Structures are given as C-alpha cells and as structure tokens.
Tab-separated table of C-alpha atoms and ligand atoms in Angstrom:
chain	number	residue	atom	x	y	z
A	1	UNK	CA	43.741	-209.820	117.810
A	2	UNK	CA	45.775	-209.672	121.001
A	3	UNK	CA	49.402	-209.768	122.110
A	4	UNK	CA	49.977	-212.735	124.424
A	5	UNK	CA	52.622	-212.778	127.135
A	6	UNK	CA	53.494	-216.175	128.543
A	7	UNK	CA	55.484	-217.083	131.640
A	8	UNK	CA	55.625	-220.009	134.029
A	9	UNK	CA	54.801	-217.750	136.991
A	10	UNK	CA	54.536	-214.205	138.257
A	11	UNK	CA	57.958	-212.906	137.168
A	12	UNK	CA	56.756	-212.251	133.627
A	13	UNK	CA	54.287	-209.722	135.031
A	14	UNK	CA	57.170	-207.234	135.191
A	15	UNK	CA	57.748	-207.547	131.455
A	16	UNK	CA	53.965	-207.366	130.999
A	17	UNK	CA	53.856	-204.178	133.060
A	18	UNK	CA	56.604	-202.670	130.894
A	19	UNK	CA	54.780	-203.687	127.729
A	20	UNK	CA	51.435	-202.160	128.647
A	21	UNK	CA	53.169	-198.973	129.748
A	22	UNK	CA	55.035	-198.594	126.458
A	23	UNK	CA	52.209	-199.895	124.229
A	24	UNK	CA	49.093	-198.696	126.102
A	25	UNK	CA	46.689	-198.855	123.145
A	26	UNK	CA	47.179	-202.545	122.370
A	27	UNK	CA	45.130	-205.480	123.717
A	28	UNK	CA	47.166	-207.803	125.929
A	29	UNK	CA	46.655	-211.127	127.654
A	30	UNK	CA	49.039	-212.582	130.242
A	31	UNK	CA	49.231	-216.286	130.936
A	32	UNK	CA	51.130	-217.614	133.988
A	33	UNK	CA	51.375	-221.381	134.399
A	34	UNK	CA	51.672	-221.195	138.198
A	35	UNK	CA	50.358	-224.692	138.749
A	36	UNK	CA	53.403	-226.211	137.038
A	37	UNK	CA	56.064	-223.684	138.088
A	38	UNK	CA	59.067	-223.892	138.212
A	39	UNK	CA	59.957	-224.859	134.644
A	40	UNK	CA	63.636	-224.177	135.293
A	41	UNK	CA	64.479	-227.580	136.796
A	42	UNK	CA	62.492	-229.629	134.244
A	43	UNK	CA	63.396	-231.700	131.197
A	44	UNK	CA	63.250	-230.389	127.625
A	45	UNK	CA	60.306	-232.479	126.530
A	46	UNK	CA	58.210	-231.339	129.499
A	47	UNK	CA	59.038	-227.659	128.961
A	48	UNK	CA	58.149	-228.039	125.273
A	49	UNK	CA	54.794	-229.706	126.067
A	50	UNK	CA	53.868	-227.005	128.616
A	51	UNK	CA	54.898	-224.184	126.293
A	52	UNK	CA	52.976	-225.748	123.401
A	53	UNK	CA	49.812	-226.036	125.505
A	54	UNK	CA	50.111	-222.384	126.525
A	55	UNK	CA	50.703	-221.321	122.917
A	56	UNK	CA	47.724	-223.356	121.742
A	57	UNK	CA	45.486	-221.787	124.379
A	58	UNK	CA	46.565	-218.236	123.579
A	59	UNK	CA	46.069	-218.717	119.839
A	60	UNK	CA	42.812	-220.692	119.954
A	61	UNK	CA	40.982	-219.309	122.987
A	62	UNK	CA	42.417	-215.814	123.220
A	63	UNK	CA	42.882	-215.006	119.547
A	64	UNK	CA	46.474	-213.853	119.906
A	65	UNK	CA	48.344	-212.836	116.780
A	66	UNK	CA	51.685	-212.804	118.506
A	67	UNK	CA	52.988	-214.322	121.738
A	68	UNK	CA	56.036	-213.249	123.708
A	69	UNK	CA	57.628	-216.004	125.737
A	70	UNK	CA	58.683	-213.830	128.684
A	71	UNK	CA	59.966	-217.048	130.247
A	72	UNK	CA	63.697	-217.550	129.579
A	73	UNK	CA	63.482	-221.278	130.217
A	74	UNK	CA	60.739	-221.696	127.592
A	75	UNK	CA	62.653	-219.379	125.246
A	76	UNK	CA	65.787	-221.514	125.667
A	77	UNK	CA	64.199	-224.946	125.626
A	78	UNK	CA	61.009	-224.801	123.566
A	79	UNK	CA	60.890	-221.715	121.364
A	80	UNK	CA	62.899	-222.964	118.420
A	81	UNK	CA	60.828	-226.161	118.150
A	82	UNK	CA	57.589	-224.176	118.435
A	83	UNK	CA	58.771	-221.856	115.646
A	84	UNK	CA	60.076	-224.605	113.380
A	85	UNK	CA	57.570	-227.436	113.924
A	86	UNK	CA	54.421	-226.227	115.621
A	87	UNK	CA	53.776	-222.882	113.894
A	88	UNK	CA	54.238	-224.000	110.247
A	89	UNK	CA	51.791	-226.900	110.815
A	90	UNK	CA	49.189	-225.081	112.899
A	91	UNK	CA	49.398	-221.284	112.731
A	92	UNK	CA	51.565	-220.255	109.820
A	93	UNK	CA	50.607	-216.587	109.952
A	94	UNK	CA	51.135	-216.086	113.711
A	95	UNK	CA	54.321	-215.432	115.624
A	96	UNK	CA	55.999	-216.522	118.848
A	97	UNK	CA	59.006	-214.509	120.034
A	98	UNK	CA	61.388	-215.155	122.901
A	99	UNK	CA	63.457	-212.984	125.206
A	100	UNK	CA	66.951	-214.448	124.854
A	101	UNK	CA	68.054	-213.047	121.477
A	102	UNK	CA	66.942	-209.464	122.272
A	103	UNK	CA	68.661	-209.679	125.656
A	104	UNK	CA	71.883	-210.993	124.104
A	105	UNK	CA	71.753	-208.137	121.564
A	106	UNK	CA	71.360	-205.598	124.333
A	107	UNK	CA	74.261	-207.019	126.359
A	108	UNK	CA	76.601	-207.031	123.363
A	109	UNK	CA	75.570	-203.506	122.432
A	110	UNK	CA	76.219	-202.462	126.009
A	111	UNK	CA	79.787	-203.812	125.955
A	112	UNK	CA	80.400	-201.619	122.896
A	113	UNK	CA	78.735	-198.510	124.300
A	114	UNK	CA	80.614	-195.231	123.874
A	115	UNK	CA	79.002	-193.899	127.037
A	116	UNK	CA	80.697	-196.600	128.969
A	117	UNK	CA	84.069	-195.761	127.415
A	118	UNK	CA	83.809	-192.068	128.250
A	119	UNK	CA	82.741	-192.803	131.825
A	120	UNK	CA	85.876	-194.916	132.053
A	121	UNK	CA	83.953	-197.941	133.278
A	122	UNK	CA	85.913	-201.125	133.005
A	123	UNK	CA	84.816	-203.150	130.008
A	124	UNK	CA	86.523	-206.378	129.066
A	125	UNK	CA	83.444	-207.784	127.278
A	126	UNK	CA	83.024	-210.215	130.153
A	127	UNK	CA	79.331	-210.998	130.250
A	128	UNK	CA	77.836	-212.944	133.148
A	129	UNK	CA	74.480	-214.710	132.880
A	130	UNK	CA	72.405	-215.671	135.920
A	131	UNK	CA	69.525	-217.986	134.973
A	132	UNK	CA	67.690	-221.200	135.774
A	133	UNK	CA	69.390	-224.558	135.414
A	134	UNK	CA	67.494	-225.417	132.217
A	135	UNK	CA	68.471	-222.104	130.601
A	136	UNK	CA	72.137	-222.369	131.604
A	137	UNK	CA	72.395	-226.028	130.522
A	138	UNK	CA	70.930	-225.167	127.111
A	139	UNK	CA	73.906	-222.870	126.432
A	140	UNK	CA	71.535	-220.582	124.489
A	141	UNK	CA	72.803	-217.298	125.962
A	142	UNK	CA	76.433	-218.174	125.275
A	143	UNK	CA	75.650	-219.276	121.710
A	144	UNK	CA	73.615	-216.167	120.889
A	145	UNK	CA	76.148	-213.760	122.436
A	146	UNK	CA	79.086	-215.357	120.645
A	147	UNK	CA	77.184	-215.230	117.335
A	148	UNK	CA	76.907	-211.475	117.801
A	149	UNK	CA	80.435	-210.966	119.134
A	150	UNK	CA	82.917	-213.843	118.958
A	151	UNK	CA	85.303	-211.755	121.082
A	152	UNK	CA	82.981	-211.680	124.107
A	153	UNK	CA	83.574	-213.912	127.118
A	154	UNK	CA	80.460	-215.454	128.603
A	155	UNK	CA	80.175	-216.920	132.104
A	156	UNK	CA	76.919	-218.589	133.120
A	157	UNK	CA	75.628	-219.539	136.559
A	158	UNK	CA	72.411	-221.277	137.463
A	159	UNK	CA	70.462	-220.252	140.542
A	160	UNK	CA	68.055	-223.141	141.148
A	161	UNK	CA	66.379	-221.969	144.359
A	162	UNK	CA	65.839	-218.267	143.621
A	163	UNK	CA	62.556	-218.563	141.727
A	164	UNK	CA	60.790	-220.400	144.532
A	165	UNK	CA	61.965	-217.868	147.127
A	166	UNK	CA	60.823	-214.952	144.975
A	167	UNK	CA	57.547	-216.626	144.025
A	168	UNK	CA	56.789	-217.152	147.762
A	169	UNK	CA	57.806	-213.603	148.669
A	170	UNK	CA	60.611	-214.846	150.973
A	171	UNK	CA	62.870	-211.863	150.294
A	172	UNK	CA	64.865	-211.969	153.532
A	173	UNK	CA	66.489	-215.305	152.577
A	174	UNK	CA	67.513	-214.093	149.159
A	175	UNK	CA	70.617	-211.972	149.758
A	176	UNK	CA	72.930	-214.622	151.294
A	177	UNK	CA	71.919	-217.191	148.668
A	178	UNK	CA	72.353	-214.679	145.881
A	179	UNK	CA	75.869	-213.818	147.125
A	180	UNK	CA	76.818	-217.487	146.773
A	181	UNK	CA	75.340	-217.726	143.273
A	182	UNK	CA	77.100	-214.563	142.123
A	183	UNK	CA	80.484	-215.415	143.647
A	184	UNK	CA	81.872	-217.379	140.639
A	185	UNK	CA	80.791	-214.607	138.254
A	186	UNK	CA	82.428	-211.944	140.410
A	187	UNK	CA	85.630	-214.020	140.536
A	188	UNK	CA	85.666	-213.860	136.719
A	189	UNK	CA	85.437	-210.054	137.032
A	190	UNK	CA	82.376	-209.691	134.807
A	191	UNK	CA	81.534	-206.147	133.668
A	192	UNK	CA	78.018	-206.891	132.389
A	193	UNK	CA	75.394	-209.100	134.050
A	194	UNK	CA	72.334	-210.502	132.306
A	195	UNK	CA	69.417	-211.307	134.590
A	196	UNK	CA	68.388	-214.271	132.448
A	197	UNK	CA	65.197	-215.213	134.251
A	198	UNK	CA	61.811	-213.498	134.453
A	199	UNK	CA	61.948	-213.384	138.233
A	200	UNK	CA	65.317	-211.732	138.754
A	201	UNK	CA	64.325	-208.139	137.866
A	202	UNK	CA	62.246	-208.294	141.068
A	203	UNK	CA	65.489	-208.539	143.080
A	204	UNK	CA	67.491	-206.129	140.895
A	205	UNK	CA	68.328	-203.907	143.878
A	206	UNK	CA	69.844	-206.747	145.865
A	207	UNK	CA	71.821	-207.877	142.798
A	208	UNK	CA	73.075	-204.355	142.247
A	209	UNK	CA	74.181	-204.058	145.879
A	210	UNK	CA	76.237	-207.244	145.488
A	211	UNK	CA	77.820	-206.649	142.060
A	212	UNK	CA	78.458	-202.935	142.527
A	213	UNK	CA	77.841	-199.906	140.338
A	214	UNK	CA	80.541	-200.688	137.798
A	215	UNK	CA	78.797	-203.804	136.553
A	216	UNK	CA	76.046	-203.025	134.067
A	217	UNK	CA	72.896	-205.026	134.801
A	218	UNK	CA	70.756	-206.053	131.817
A	219	UNK	CA	67.163	-206.433	132.976
A	220	UNK	CA	64.466	-207.668	130.626
A	221	UNK	CA	61.636	-205.556	132.031
A	222	UNK	CA	63.604	-202.529	130.794
A	223	UNK	CA	64.483	-203.774	127.324
A	224	UNK	CA	61.793	-206.104	125.960
A	225	UNK	CA	59.067	-203.421	125.506
A	226	UNK	CA	61.284	-201.366	123.155
A	227	UNK	CA	62.326	-204.523	121.298
A	228	UNK	CA	58.644	-205.319	120.668
A	229	UNK	CA	58.007	-201.795	119.420
A	230	UNK	CA	60.919	-202.209	116.980
A	231	UNK	CA	59.609	-205.603	115.884
A	232	UNK	CA	56.095	-204.283	115.217
A	233	UNK	CA	57.520	-201.368	113.222
A	234	UNK	CA	59.362	-203.848	111.036
A	235	UNK	CA	56.342	-206.165	110.647
A	236	UNK	CA	53.272	-204.142	109.613
A	237	UNK	CA	51.520	-207.360	108.463
A	238	UNK	CA	51.440	-208.423	112.147
A	239	UNK	CA	50.892	-204.962	113.627
A	240	UNK	CA	47.857	-204.316	111.369
A	241	UNK	CA	46.031	-207.285	112.858
A	242	UNK	CA	46.398	-206.145	116.471
A	243	UNK	CA	43.405	-204.634	118.252
A	244	UNK	CA	43.960	-201.347	120.025
A	245	UNK	CA	41.295	-201.052	122.698
A	246	UNK	CA	43.640	-201.200	125.688
A	247	UNK	CA	42.158	-204.516	126.933
A	248	UNK	CA	44.195	-206.347	129.607
A	249	UNK	CA	43.489	-209.882	130.722
A	250	UNK	CA	45.364	-211.978	133.265
A	251	UNK	CA	45.107	-215.767	133.196
A	252	UNK	CA	46.728	-218.266	135.543
A	253	UNK	CA	46.588	-222.041	135.915
A	254	UNK	CA	46.514	-221.624	139.713
A	255	UNK	CA	45.888	-218.487	141.703
A	256	UNK	CA	48.278	-218.010	144.618
A	257	UNK	CA	47.962	-215.216	147.214
A	258	UNK	CA	51.415	-213.925	146.259
A	259	UNK	CA	50.411	-213.667	142.589
A	260	UNK	CA	47.186	-211.846	143.445
A	261	UNK	CA	49.019	-209.422	145.737
A	262	UNK	CA	51.867	-208.797	143.291
A	263	UNK	CA	49.585	-208.377	140.273
A	264	UNK	CA	47.528	-205.759	142.134
A	265	UNK	CA	50.647	-203.952	143.336
A	266	UNK	CA	52.188	-203.753	139.883
A	267	UNK	CA	49.156	-203.386	137.655
A	268	UNK	CA	46.539	-201.663	139.819
A	269	UNK	CA	43.708	-202.845	142.008
A	270	UNK	CA	41.264	-203.531	139.170
A	271	UNK	CA	43.309	-206.535	138.133
A	272	UNK	CA	41.197	-209.660	138.268
A	273	UNK	CA	43.164	-212.836	137.421
A	274	UNK	CA	41.108	-215.755	136.052
A	275	UNK	CA	41.990	-219.387	136.582
A	276	UNK	CA	42.095	-221.531	133.444
A	277	UNK	CA	42.925	-225.136	132.583
A	278	UNK	CA	45.552	-225.711	129.900
A	279	UNK	CA	45.074	-229.474	129.593
A	280	UNK	CA	41.774	-229.782	127.739
B	301	LIG	N1	60.126	-218.090	134.001
B	301	LIG	C1	61.338	-218.830	134.264
B	301	LIG	C2	62.492	-218.218	133.499
B	301	LIG	O1	62.447	-217.068	133.102
B	301	LIG	C3	61.659	-218.826	135.728
B	301	LIG	C4	60.672	-219.582	136.556
B	301	LIG	C5	60.691	-221.077	136.325
B	301	LIG	O2	61.712	-221.744	136.597
B	301	LIG	O3	59.676	-221.553	135.866
B	301	LIG	O4	63.471	-218.888	133.286
C-alpha cells in the first residue's frame, strides 16, 4: 500500500519532495486539487467535502494506507472531522495525518532550544503564524501551540493573495505584498515564524530577507519528513503494510503549465502528472 500526500495545489510538492528524499524506498502518490484551488478562502463545509473526496480517491483508487494532508487549510478545517467521522465508518484501519500539530510542536521546541540560548538570540516565545484566511480563522495553530506551551504568545496573520501569486509564478509582485502581510507580526516583535501554508516555503528566501536572521522560520518542507519517519517508527502496524518499491505517482484535477514546470524542476524530468476526476 502507498503513502498519499494531498494538497489543494502545487505547494505540497515541496513536502512531497522532502518525503521521497527522506523515505526513498516507499511508494508515494501525490494528489493536487488544482481545479478547485485555492481552498484558503472557502467555507468549512466545502473544504471538508473536497478533502473527503480526495481521501476517498486515495484510499479506494490508489490503495493508500496513510494520507498526509500537506494542506494546512484542510488540516485546520477538515482533518478532525475526517478522523472522527469518516475514518471510523469507512476505513477504520487507515490513517490521515495533518501538518499543523507537528509544526506547532516544532515551533514550541524551537522556542525552548538551548542552541538559541547560547547564540544569544532573542527569544520571548513570541510565535507568528502566516497562513490562509481559513487556517487563521480556525484558530487551530494558536490552540495547538497553547496546548503545548500555555506561556507562548501567538500572533496570526492571513495572507489571502499569496497563494494565487505563487501558483501563477508571479514572484516579482510578492515582496511588497509580503512586507504588508508581515508588518503586524514584526510590530509584535515575533522571534519565531511559522509558514503555515504549503506554498510559503517556496518564498522562504523573501520571507527571510524581510524578517531578518534573528527570527527563526519554521518551514514544513524541512520538518514533516522527519515527523513521518518518527510516526512510522511508532506505528509498525501501519509501516508493515507499506510497499517499498520506490514508486512515485503524481495526480492532479487540472494540469497547469506552472504545475508541470515546477514538478519537473523539483522532482526530475521523468515526472508525468496524470489528470483525474474526483467527483465520480
Ligand atoms: N494548501 C493550502 C494551505 O496550505 C494553500 C492553498 C489554498 O489556499 O488552497 O493552506
């Protein structure tokens, strides 16, 4: 059985790239719902329906044992319902994991890091979160961080137009807009910044230029692969079912030129995305 990676668009490919690099023997399938992107400005019920259709497809048609919602919006708005209602009724022995809890864990751990103390980097446990509107309005990051450390201070900011600019490859417009989005977080003097959206690791360098070296950036492409390794170590009943033939498959609900170009650049020229229909 395979490991599924689901995102609304191309951003999740960065997490996918990290996963196949760290877990090269496993069989993976990526599903990007490009036709219905962006999810980040949509209502709960819609995000849940889309995420459920993707989950259904990956379990039924692709024989996935486990699915990672690389999409923060789906992790914030649909994951809990999928885990509590959909899985017990339909696929009791399979798993769907999100990216928000592992990211919150990493950020909290970072604010406690000894390395940071010895380097004398300012650390007031002020964690900023940049994400889509749906993720920010859900309050999921704040809730999960405060569960782990009630002493942390969390400041969230939504960045509604970033995904579309990144998805269309319009990089030159990004910096001025990003400066505006980050301004309120910088005014709060954050010391740690979570990039709480699949697409933001793509613009990590621009973010870093704006927030400066003393703010630690938490980027999911760097942390999720290790978190999955840890999860599989702790769950041999899942790990044992996974095939290890190094198969990679890329599925999209609409194939854009930007996706094709980006997928080839990140994953190699043999990548051959297939278009599928989720509403069957
Ligand atoms: N994948 C979404 C996320 O990580 C961003 C793109 C979208 O809005 O659909 O929140």
